[in-house]
Amino acid sequence: MNQKPLRKLLITDNDDDTLKILKYCLQTLKDIEIKYVTSGEETVKEALLWKPDLILLDVVMPKMDGITTMRVLRLLPSTAHIAVIFLTSRIEPTEIENYFKEGVLDVIIKPFDPLALASNIQVIWNR
Amino acid sequence: MNFFTTNLLLYSVLILTLICLGMIVFLLRRLGKSLPRHEIPSPSCANTLTIINSMVDAVYSCNLEGIITSWNAGAEKIYEWPAAEILGKSISLLIPPEQIFHFEQLRKLFSEGKNLIHVETQAVKKTQEIIWVHTTYCMIRDKNQKTVGVSISAHDATCQRKSRESLQQSEEKFRAFIETTEEWVWEMDPVFRFTYSNPSVDKILGFSSQEMLGQEMFFFLPERMREQIKRNMQKFVEKRGGWTQQTEIWRHKNGTELCLESNGKPILDAAGELLGFRGTARDVTEKLKTEKVKNEFISLVSHELRNPLTSIHGALGLMKQEETIAEKEKDLISIAYRNSERLTQLINDVLTLEKLQSGRLEMEYKIIPLREVIEEAIQSSQPAAEKANILVMIEALIDVQIKGDANRLHEVMSNLLSNAIKYSSPQGKVFISMQILDDQVRVLVRDEGPGIPEEFRSKIFQRFARADSTTTREKEGTGLGLSICKNIIEHHGGKIDFESKEGEGTTFYFDLPINKKNP
């Protein structure tokens, strides 16, 4: 179980509508500061400057996808420790397994249950 | 007459009788010897006649006018003409009308001084059946070397001829297949030099069959591939083994590269020594390109459909929780939400099924305890069972190991459980059990639902198969679940089936091979 409480959560998705839904879904998370960005580049920037505890990261994004973003984060000493949950519409078990090999904390499949998303993130963090 | 005279007379009569009897016996014996089935000229030696008569081959003769003058038992058997009927008749009875000219040719050859002629020709039986005979014609000369006739020996070659013809026909048939097939059919010696190529190689690699002969296969591969493929091929030599569906990049005569899928088998002699390899290859370049495009399309569809669905599903899910919304709107939103869930499942199922059927779904086969997979699936289905007020009962679970993909088998079990729960009435029961059947394990999921209508049973494992009744339409589902289950079980070398009684319930079961190395 993670001893450290979740304080800062960074959410990345290049789809504006999905990002909006995510905002509504995560309103229930109390005492957690949430930031929303729409690209891999912005994710790395926010990770370096804002230092979130957890990043909910979309996998399929133009230019810099989730996997590349994750690898960049792991290469930078100040972001290497940040936990990442992938948000993906890919359902192939082999692909999901590969995500775990990259070192993600967990994978949330799209479309997700909007009512359970907040608690799912909390459960994954505490695990 | 005194006693002496009487005795002399008696003795004389006796002696005369004996002489007469002796002569009769002698004449009869002579007659017996010359009661032949034939009248071979100069039957001076009884042994020769015996030999000729005991021969399987036909031995007969004719004079220069073509009149048959002798006929042995073999001839009777082959031509089915009894000696008594054929002797004195023309040899033309034994020759098909269209082949009479052969006999004329023979006459000519003999007149040119030939003594012995061998031919394979057709002949006519008494029954008018045409047969093939190996025939040897030999001139018969008299003491003055004057030709007086022809002796003929013939062997029935119909069976040999037929088998030779059928072999030839079969060879021609297979040659035609090989020469016309689009597949490249090849043969190589043990050091991978081509010893045969059918004409298709021209279409595939741009080289003619002749150009291929004697060339090492590595010559036709791009340089960067040669070493690796040489190593691979060497393994086949060492193992005396073959290969199937091996895909390699080859070089066309015009310099372009193409992808060939090949199958090869070793050619071994009776002692097991490797004589070479024989096989086929086909160009799969276009097929692979199409597959790549298809994969990309499926991946795109999967992603592009799921992204908007995420928004729709999320928005509806949040809205239906709103307390300020009126009951009617809430109901409508719930319908939309349920159907967005169904659409998600449909996309998942279509993708899974497509991959299963095209063989692109990667299975991760491991030795797994089947009981654990079943238990996990039962546990996952508990919320749905509780919601529907159904009791899932475990009857008998057995510890058995199988070789399989745990995730996919979990999917099968969840699907069967979900169906059983869906089609059970509230407060109904679903029973789970396992059985061992020889080297197979059977998993059964039994419900007490309405059963499957008779007319629908044959379609149950087909895609989008759902019994078209109000009851089943009310049940959620994509109609792909059982088709997916069937594909997964068959990928595992097992089978899936069901038993159903309308009004009493249905039992779905699947059988899987038990791992032989079970402890």
XYZ file of C-alpha atoms in Angstrom:
646
model
C 0.000 0.000 0.000
C 1.189 3.476 -0.925
C 1.837 5.338 2.353
C 1.994 8.720 0.702
C -1.417 10.338 0.138
C -2.265 11.355 -3.425
C -1.969 15.138 -3.568
C -1.195 16.101 -7.138
C -2.711 14.409 -10.162
C -1.839 15.292 -13.749
C -4.260 14.236 -16.463
C -3.240 14.061 -20.137
C -5.565 13.439 -23.082
C -5.434 15.055 -26.504
C -9.217 14.750 -26.926
C -10.952 17.802 -25.480
C -14.280 16.053 -24.900
C -12.637 13.164 -23.064
C -10.692 15.672 -20.986
C -13.929 17.453 -20.069
C -15.569 14.150 -19.063
C -12.480 13.318 -17.005
C -12.825 16.664 -15.203
C -16.442 15.869 -14.285
C -15.613 12.329 -13.255
C -12.764 13.351 -10.976
C -14.648 16.170 -9.215
C -15.329 13.754 -6.406
C -11.624 13.398 -5.555
C -11.191 15.475 -2.392
C -7.937 17.099 -1.261
C -6.300 16.346 -4.603
C -5.006 19.047 -6.881
C -5.651 18.148 -10.535
C -4.118 19.643 -13.673
C -5.180 18.839 -17.223
C -2.922 18.926 -20.300
C -3.433 17.792 -23.903
C -0.043 16.506 -25.137
C 3.018 14.471 -24.239
C 5.273 17.545 -24.404
C 3.062 19.425 -21.926
C 3.065 16.363 -19.674
C 6.867 16.313 -19.483
C 6.931 20.075 -18.860
C 4.351 19.872 -16.047
C 6.084 16.840 -14.574
C 9.347 18.789 -14.370
C 7.809 21.992 -13.007
C 4.749 20.930 -11.032
C 6.010 17.501 -9.893
C 2.727 15.524 -9.686
C 2.442 12.329 -7.612
C 0.554 10.520 -10.359
C -0.055 11.014 -14.073
C -3.117 9.610 -15.856
C -1.660 9.457 -19.353
C -3.457 8.850 -22.650
C -1.505 6.395 -24.847
C -2.498 7.303 -28.399
C -1.605 10.940 -28.988
C -0.139 12.735 -32.007
C 3.577 13.686 -32.049
C 4.596 12.352 -28.653
C 2.501 9.347 -27.606
C 2.042 8.008 -24.093
C 4.830 5.434 -24.319
C 7.393 7.990 -25.545
C 6.262 10.431 -22.877
C 6.658 7.740 -20.217
C 10.167 6.861 -21.467
C 11.207 10.531 -21.373
C 9.865 10.820 -17.819
C 11.878 7.751 -16.790
C 15.058 9.219 -18.307
C 14.842 12.483 -16.382
C 16.098 12.100 -12.789
C 13.521 14.476 -11.323
C 10.549 12.737 -13.011
C 11.740 9.115 -13.092
C 9.883 8.238 -9.863
C 6.467 9.661 -10.870
C 3.790 6.989 -11.028
C 1.903 6.681 -14.304
C -1.460 5.126 -15.143
C -2.118 4.620 -18.846
C -5.493 5.530 -20.284
C -6.020 3.624 -23.511
C -8.486 2.417 -26.060
C -6.187 -0.454 -27.039
C -7.479 -3.709 -25.638
C -4.921 -6.207 -26.915
C -3.586 -8.210 -23.933
C -0.086 -8.234 -25.448
C -0.164 -4.480 -25.832
C -1.348 -4.039 -22.266
C 1.378 -6.371 -21.077
C 3.914 -4.235 -22.910
C 2.644 -1.179 -21.043
C 3.357 -2.930 -17.760
C 6.840 -3.760 -19.022
C 7.327 -0.021 -19.524
C 6.662 0.330 -15.787
C 3.134 1.726 -15.561
C 1.252 1.415 -12.292
C -1.921 0.235 -14.067
C -3.936 0.582 -17.259
C -7.466 2.002 -17.495
C -9.349 0.999 -20.626
C -11.522 3.459 -22.565
C -14.462 3.784 -22.372
C -14.176 3.764 -18.600
C -16.974 3.728 -16.057
C -17.444 7.459 -15.333
C -18.880 6.805 -11.904
C -16.134 4.468 -10.792
C -13.128 6.254 -12.315
C -12.256 8.414 -9.311
C -12.405 5.525 -6.877
C -10.478 3.290 -9.284
C -7.624 5.790 -9.422
C -7.603 6.041 -5.634
C -7.576 2.203 -5.322
C -4.670 1.901 -7.768
C -2.729 4.595 -5.926
C -3.263 2.980 -2.545
C -2.432 -0.532 -3.755
C -8.541 -133.646 -84.248
C -6.212 -135.016 -81.715
C -5.229 -133.326 -78.553
C -2.009 -131.947 -80.042
C -3.761 -130.371 -83.078
C -6.439 -128.852 -80.883
C -3.815 -127.299 -78.581
C -1.835 -125.906 -81.507
C -4.972 -124.271 -82.893
C -5.824 -122.814 -79.542
C -2.292 -121.549 -79.048
C -2.301 -120.023 -82.567
C -5.619 -118.188 -81.887
C -4.209 -116.962 -78.585
C -0.993 -115.709 -80.152
C -2.941 -114.012 -82.966
C -5.266 -112.390 -80.433
C -2.298 -111.135 -78.440
C -0.656 -109.761 -81.616
C -3.924 -108.024 -82.535
C -4.321 -106.607 -79.048
C -0.703 -105.417 -79.097
C -1.308 -103.713 -82.412
C -4.520 -102.079 -81.112
C -2.707 -100.886 -78.008
C 0.149 -99.598 -80.144
C -2.241 -97.849 -82.502
C -4.250 -96.429 -79.622
C -1.095 -95.117 -77.966
C 0.030 -93.586 -81.241
C -3.404 -92.151 -81.640
C -3.335 -90.875 -78.050
C -0.033 -89.094 -78.653
C -1.296 -87.553 -81.800
C -4.540 -86.399 -80.265
C -3.078 -82.989 -79.702
C -4.769 -79.664 -79.198
C -2.367 -78.610 -81.916
C -0.453 -80.040 -84.718
C 2.954 -78.535 -84.284
C 4.990 -79.500 -87.289
C 7.390 -82.294 -86.543
C 6.123 -83.292 -83.097
C 8.982 -85.624 -82.929
C 9.581 -85.186 -79.267
C 6.793 -85.905 -76.793
C 8.599 -83.817 -74.194
C 8.466 -80.734 -76.381
C 4.730 -81.146 -76.799
C 4.229 -81.566 -73.076
C 6.249 -78.427 -72.439
C 4.351 -76.424 -75.052
C 1.007 -77.567 -73.705
C 1.892 -76.705 -70.150
C 2.944 -73.161 -71.032
C 0.899 -70.197 -69.822
C 1.745 -68.325 -73.016
C -0.127 -68.975 -76.206
C 1.901 -70.982 -78.718
C 0.360 -71.564 -82.097
C 1.276 -71.654 -85.754
C -0.156 -70.865 -89.127
C 0.742 -71.596 -92.679
C 1.591 -69.009 -95.298
C -2.097 -68.556 -96.107
C -2.718 -67.570 -92.483
C -4.558 -70.787 -91.626
C -3.996 -71.832 -88.005
C -2.286 -75.197 -87.911
C -1.564 -75.682 -84.191
C -2.946 -74.281 -80.922
C -1.784 -74.985 -77.372
C -3.617 -74.845 -74.037
C -2.146 -71.416 -73.292
C -3.677 -70.118 -76.528
C -7.034 -71.574 -75.527
C -6.859 -69.715 -72.249
C -5.721 -66.379 -73.648
C -7.946 -66.204 -76.741
C -10.732 -68.398 -75.314
C -10.899 -70.300 -78.592
C -10.905 -74.127 -78.125
C -8.368 -75.822 -80.396
C -11.093 -77.826 -82.102
C -12.835 -74.644 -83.211
C -9.869 -72.533 -84.293
C -7.718 -75.085 -86.062
C -8.055 -74.651 -89.804
C -9.461 -71.167 -89.438
C -7.788 -67.888 -90.463
C -5.483 -66.041 -88.071
C -7.407 -62.883 -88.990
C -9.961 -63.991 -86.361
C -7.383 -63.059 -83.746
C -6.530 -59.659 -85.168
C -8.703 -56.519 -84.777
C -9.892 -55.489 -88.262
C -8.069 -52.165 -88.106
C -4.796 -53.950 -87.392
C -4.866 -56.488 -90.198
C -2.288 -54.379 -91.987
C 0.173 -55.315 -89.201
C -0.024 -58.882 -90.372
C 0.671 -57.711 -93.910
C 3.690 -55.799 -92.614
C 4.911 -58.950 -90.869
C 4.569 -60.910 -94.088
C 6.702 -58.229 -95.763
C 9.343 -58.330 -93.032
C 9.601 -62.100 -93.313
C 9.895 -61.852 -97.069
C 12.806 -59.453 -96.499
C 14.574 -62.197 -94.561
C 13.663 -61.395 -90.955
C 13.393 -64.497 -88.841
C 12.142 -63.261 -85.479
C 9.868 -60.310 -84.801
C 8.696 -59.063 -81.374
C 5.717 -56.737 -81.135
C 3.183 -55.562 -78.605
C -0.139 -55.493 -80.325
C -3.851 -55.824 -79.830
C -5.677 -59.120 -80.315
C -9.301 -60.247 -80.340
C -10.651 -62.963 -78.089
C -13.432 -65.257 -79.165
C -15.712 -63.064 -77.070
C -14.611 -60.089 -79.252
C -12.920 -58.569 -76.244
C -9.778 -56.698 -77.263
C -6.631 -57.577 -75.346
C -2.985 -56.550 -75.502
C -0.422 -59.260 -76.279
C 3.362 -59.403 -76.433
C 3.865 -61.476 -79.538
C 6.911 -63.172 -81.058
C 6.626 -64.306 -84.654
C 9.137 -66.889 -85.937
C 9.453 -68.319 -89.419
C 9.053 -72.077 -89.890
C 11.219 -73.560 -92.635
C 11.292 -77.068 -94.045
C 14.338 -79.227 -94.610
C 15.096 -77.271 -97.781
C 14.931 -73.971 -95.916
C 11.736 -73.115 -97.649
C 9.347 -71.041 -95.555
C 6.251 -73.073 -94.783
C 4.602 -71.126 -91.995
C 4.924 -68.965 -88.912
C 5.050 -69.998 -85.284
C 3.622 -67.480 -82.863
C 4.043 -67.201 -79.125
C 1.969 -64.603 -77.283
C 1.801 -63.378 -73.714
C -1.246 -61.556 -72.340
C 0.022 -58.038 -71.573
C -3.351 -56.399 -70.950
C -2.821 -55.900 -67.203
C 0.726 -54.616 -67.656
C -0.407 -52.335 -70.437
C -3.322 -51.016 -68.350
C -1.164 -50.361 -65.311
C 1.477 -48.735 -67.518
C -1.179 -46.581 -69.119
C -2.732 -45.636 -65.816
C 0.709 -44.812 -64.414
C 1.392 -42.708 -67.464
C -1.985 -40.997 -67.152
C -1.402 -40.319 -63.484
C 2.063 -38.962 -64.235
C 0.623 -36.781 -66.979
C -2.112 -35.597 -64.631
C 0.325 -34.622 -61.884
C 2.724 -33.117 -64.393
C -0.180 -31.008 -65.705
C -1.004 -29.921 -62.146
C 2.582 -29.010 -61.451
C 3.088 -27.268 -64.780
C -0.096 -25.216 -64.466
C -0.233 -24.409 -60.747
C 0.552 -20.871 -59.718
C 2.662 -22.184 -56.857
C 6.342 -22.569 -57.481
C 7.142 -26.283 -57.172
C 10.808 -26.980 -56.673
C 13.335 -29.654 -55.807
C 16.832 -29.129 -54.395
C 19.803 -31.367 -53.706
C 21.233 -31.598 -50.152
C 23.409 -28.528 -50.775
C 20.403 -26.432 -51.795
C 21.005 -26.380 -55.553
C 17.804 -26.460 -57.576
C 17.302 -29.685 -59.499
C 13.770 -28.869 -60.645
C 11.521 -25.837 -60.895
C 8.099 -25.672 -62.515
C 7.297 -22.834 -64.951
C 5.660 -20.706 -62.208
C 9.092 -19.669 -61.031
C 9.239 -17.391 -64.049
C 6.150 -15.479 -62.857
C 7.348 -15.369 -59.266
C 11.102 -14.732 -59.506
C 11.481 -13.788 -63.189
C 13.912 -16.669 -63.842
C 13.040 -19.543 -66.188
C 12.980 -23.149 -64.987
C 16.201 -23.726 -66.914
C 17.940 -20.732 -65.338
C 17.132 -22.103 -61.889
C 18.745 -25.483 -62.496
C 22.000 -25.967 -60.595
C 21.752 -22.570 -58.866
C 22.044 -22.411 -55.081
C 18.898 -21.069 -53.418
C 20.986 -18.458 -51.575
C 21.747 -16.760 -54.897
C 18.085 -15.702 -55.021
C 18.104 -14.136 -51.546
C 19.151 -10.582 -50.676
C 22.772 -10.605 -49.463
C 21.866 -9.415 -45.971
C 19.619 -12.449 -45.476
C 21.942 -15.149 -46.822
C 23.955 -16.038 -43.728
C 20.951 -16.274 -41.439
C 18.987 -18.420 -43.881
C 22.025 -20.628 -44.522
C 22.169 -21.291 -40.789
C 18.427 -22.051 -40.691
C 18.633 -24.412 -43.665
C 21.611 -26.196 -42.155
C 19.398 -27.121 -39.216
C 16.970 -28.838 -41.600
C 19.865 -30.828 -43.048
C 21.050 -31.875 -39.597
C 17.552 -32.794 -38.427
C 16.518 -34.342 -41.758
C 13.389 -32.263 -41.242
C 11.088 -30.055 -43.239
C 9.384 -26.722 -42.732
C 5.931 -25.223 -43.219
C 4.778 -21.700 -43.968
C 8.237 -20.251 -43.669
C 8.261 -16.666 -44.869
C 11.472 -15.313 -46.428
C 12.467 -12.327 -48.498
C 13.654 -13.301 -51.993
C 15.155 -11.311 -54.849
C 13.353 -11.015 -58.195
C 15.426 -11.076 -61.395
C 14.639 -7.367 -61.811
C 16.231 -6.592 -58.421
C 13.039 -5.979 -56.424
C 12.404 -7.883 -53.237
C 9.389 -10.048 -52.570
C 8.105 -12.188 -49.782
C 7.686 -15.925 -50.373
C 5.980 -18.411 -48.100
C 7.446 -21.864 -48.557
C 6.900 -25.448 -47.426
C 9.621 -28.063 -47.771
C 10.075 -31.774 -47.085
C 13.294 -33.752 -47.009
C 13.812 -36.488 -49.605
C 15.393 -39.495 -47.917
C 16.563 -42.766 -49.428
C 15.731 -46.188 -47.955
C 18.713 -45.895 -45.600
C 17.543 -42.500 -44.375
C 20.235 -40.590 -46.236
C 19.257 -37.092 -47.296
C 18.888 -36.781 -51.066
C 17.549 -33.254 -51.059
C 14.403 -31.257 -50.444
C 11.138 -30.926 -52.301
C 8.489 -28.294 -51.781
C 6.432 -25.353 -52.896
C 6.518 -21.607 -52.500
C 4.142 -18.760 -53.256
C 4.352 -15.025 -53.420
C 2.695 -13.527 -50.331
C 4.004 -9.977 -50.779
C 0.585 -8.532 -51.648
C -1.161 -10.626 -49.012
C 1.168 -9.328 -46.294
C 0.722 -5.754 -47.472
C -3.072 -6.181 -47.368
C -2.860 -7.729 -43.912
C -0.785 -4.810 -42.683
C -3.333 -2.326 -44.033
C -6.140 -4.371 -42.461
C -4.384 -4.459 -39.104
C -3.812 -0.742 -39.214
C -7.457 -0.222 -40.138
C -8.688 -2.397 -37.284
C -6.417 -0.641 -34.860
C -7.660 2.706 -36.148
C -11.302 1.676 -35.960
C -10.768 0.367 -32.476
C -9.227 3.614 -31.333
C -11.393 5.990 -33.320
C -14.613 4.362 -32.173
C -13.607 4.083 -28.584
C -12.566 7.693 -28.171
C -15.954 9.242 -28.987
C -17.599 6.410 -27.058
C -15.561 7.409 -24.012
C -17.125 10.868 -24.153
C -20.657 9.606 -24.848
C -20.466 6.909 -22.205
C -18.878 9.250 -19.677
C -21.336 12.069 -20.275
C -24.384 9.792 -20.070
C -23.043 8.057 -16.995
C -22.581 11.354 -15.191
C -25.955 12.709 -16.312
C -27.966 9.735 -15.147
C -26.659 10.348 -11.638
C -27.935 13.906 -11.592
C -30.737 14.288 -9.085
C -32.249 17.339 -10.765
C -33.226 15.414 -13.891
C -36.855 14.336 -14.257
C -37.688 10.629 -14.108
C -38.563 10.369 -17.816
C -35.285 11.980 -18.931
C -33.375 9.824 -16.475
C -34.971 6.758 -18.012
C -34.055 7.866 -21.510
C -30.487 8.637 -20.461
C -30.236 5.193 -18.871
C -31.292 3.610 -22.172
C -28.628 5.593 -24.041
C -26.035 4.711 -21.409
C -26.833 0.976 -21.533
C -26.585 1.012 -25.291
C -23.275 2.841 -25.267
C -22.028 0.004 -23.044
C -23.417 -2.493 -25.512
C -21.721 -0.714 -28.397
C -18.406 -0.871 -26.536
C -18.851 -4.596 -26.015
C -19.779 -5.030 -29.667
C -16.587 -3.271 -30.807
C -14.547 -5.457 -28.457
C -16.250 -8.635 -29.650
C -15.979 -7.807 -33.352
C -12.270 -7.091 -32.957
C -11.668 -10.235 -30.911
C -13.595 -12.441 -33.306
C -11.869 -10.984 -36.360
C -8.498 -11.647 -34.785
C -9.456 -15.149 -33.736
C -10.686 -16.055 -37.190
C -7.737 -14.546 -39.026
C -5.360 -16.280 -36.616
C -3.926 -12.967 -35.457
C -5.067 -13.226 -31.872
C -1.987 -14.116 -29.923
C -2.667 -16.850 -27.411
C -0.369 -17.186 -24.474
C -0.270 -20.896 -23.865
C 0.994 -21.897 -20.439
C 0.420 -24.851 -18.164
C -2.393 -23.554 -15.971
C -4.623 -24.955 -13.205
C -8.063 -24.879 -14.848
C -9.864 -24.900 -11.502
C -8.380 -21.489 -10.621
C -9.537 -20.025 -13.932
C -13.061 -21.328 -13.305
C -13.112 -20.022 -9.749
C -11.913 -16.576 -10.821
C -14.585 -16.410 -13.515
C -17.276 -17.403 -10.994
C -16.038 -14.694 -8.660
C -16.108 -12.080 -11.447
C -19.672 -12.998 -12.336
C -20.909 -12.702 -8.739
C -21.996 -9.026 -8.974
C -24.098 -9.757 -12.082
C -25.555 -12.868 -10.413
C -26.447 -10.945 -7.254
C -27.990 -8.140 -9.278
C -30.168 -10.657 -11.132
C -30.880 -12.543 -7.885
C -29.348 -15.760 -9.223
C -27.435 -18.268 -7.111
C -24.246 -19.643 -8.680
C -23.671 -23.131 -7.228
C -20.396 -25.047 -7.523
C -21.170 -28.757 -7.849
C -17.736 -30.270 -8.414
C -14.429 -28.666 -9.281
C -11.387 -30.812 -10.061
C -7.694 -29.962 -9.795
C -6.407 -30.481 -13.299
C -3.757 -28.787 -15.364
C -4.176 -27.869 -18.986
C -2.112 -26.021 -21.555
C -4.002 -22.847 -22.302
C -4.362 -19.094 -22.237
C -5.835 -18.282 -18.822
C -7.231 -14.894 -19.911
C -9.020 -16.324 -22.924
C -10.441 -19.266 -20.980
C -11.597 -16.835 -18.316
C -13.386 -14.989 -21.132
C -15.094 -18.225 -22.257
C -16.192 -19.103 -18.736
C -17.415 -15.552 -18.031
C -19.379 -15.604 -21.255
C -21.083 -18.908 -20.450
C -21.818 -17.752 -16.909
C -23.145 -14.412 -18.129
C -25.496 -16.198 -20.559
C -26.665 -18.630 -17.876
C -27.368 -15.746 -15.481
C -29.063 -13.669 -18.178
C -31.433 -16.454 -19.177
C -32.304 -17.597 -15.642
C -35.411 -16.402 -13.885
C -34.939 -14.414 -10.658
C -34.116 -16.695 -7.711
C -32.944 -19.281 -10.207
C -29.759 -21.303 -9.900
C -26.729 -21.780 -12.138
C -24.615 -24.900 -11.560
C -20.893 -25.266 -12.321
C -19.118 -28.602 -12.478
C -16.090 -30.346 -13.938
C -15.683 -33.938 -15.161
C -12.736 -36.023 -16.345
C -13.334 -37.871 -19.629
C -10.249 -39.985 -20.469
C -7.594 -37.441 -21.476
C -10.034 -34.514 -21.523
C -11.566 -32.323 -18.886
C -15.155 -31.148 -19.281
C -16.455 -27.930 -17.735
C -20.240 -27.614 -17.488
C -22.419 -24.548 -16.879
C -26.059 -25.499 -16.300
C -29.001 -23.161 -15.982
C -32.705 -23.659 -15.266
C -33.772 -21.120 -17.869
C -36.282 -21.457 -20.688
C -33.963 -23.599 -22.840
C -32.938 -22.951 -26.428
C -35.687 -23.156 -29.062
C -35.234 -26.222 -31.296
C -35.064 -24.207 -34.526
C -32.311 -21.985 -33.172
C -29.962 -24.699 -31.908
C -28.040 -25.198 -35.146
C -27.222 -21.469 -35.322
C -26.192 -20.971 -31.731
C -22.437 -20.673 -32.390
C -22.836 -18.485 -35.464
C -21.983 -14.799 -35.430
C -24.775 -12.455 -34.328
C -26.787 -15.508 -33.390
C -29.639 -14.639 -31.063
C -32.954 -16.389 -30.879
C -35.427 -13.928 -32.337
C -37.936 -13.808 -29.557
C -39.104 -11.066 -27.278
C -37.463 -12.721 -24.294
C -34.039 -12.900 -25.879
C -34.246 -9.434 -27.449
C -34.737 -8.045 -23.977
C -31.444 -9.594 -22.914
C -28.329 -7.574 -23.460
C -25.630 -9.053 -25.633
C -23.883 -8.707 -28.945
C -24.631 -12.140 -30.368
C -20.915 -12.757 -30.752
C -20.100 -14.244 -27.352
C -20.655 -17.925 -28.163
C -18.919 -17.601 -31.514
C -15.897 -16.178 -29.664
C -16.087 -19.004 -27.089
C -16.156 -21.624 -29.849
C -13.146 -20.067 -31.559
C -11.159 -19.851 -28.328
C -11.942 -23.446 -27.325
C -11.081 -24.729 -30.794
C -7.788 -22.800 -30.689
C -7.069 -24.836 -27.547
C -7.736 -28.105 -29.396
C -11.025 -28.581 -27.559
C -14.715 -28.500 -28.393
C -17.754 -26.698 -27.081
C -21.367 -27.859 -27.219
C -24.644 -27.765 -25.330
C -27.691 -29.754 -24.331
C -31.007 -28.040 -23.923
C -34.613 -28.850 -23.093
C -37.214 -26.190 -23.632
C -38.760 -25.202 -20.331
C -36.135 -27.068 -18.288
C -32.819 -25.386 -18.977
C -29.563 -25.547 -20.864
C -26.128 -26.985 -20.146
C -23.197 -25.549 -22.040
C -19.967 -27.499 -21.773
C -16.473 -27.417 -23.205
C -13.814 -30.122 -23.316
C -10.088 -29.394 -23.180
C -7.133 -31.774 -23.426
C -5.518 -32.423 -20.056
C -1.815 -31.638 -19.931
C -0.155 -35.064 -20.181
C 2.569 -34.112 -17.742
C -0.007 -33.667 -14.989
C 1.504 -34.547 -11.627
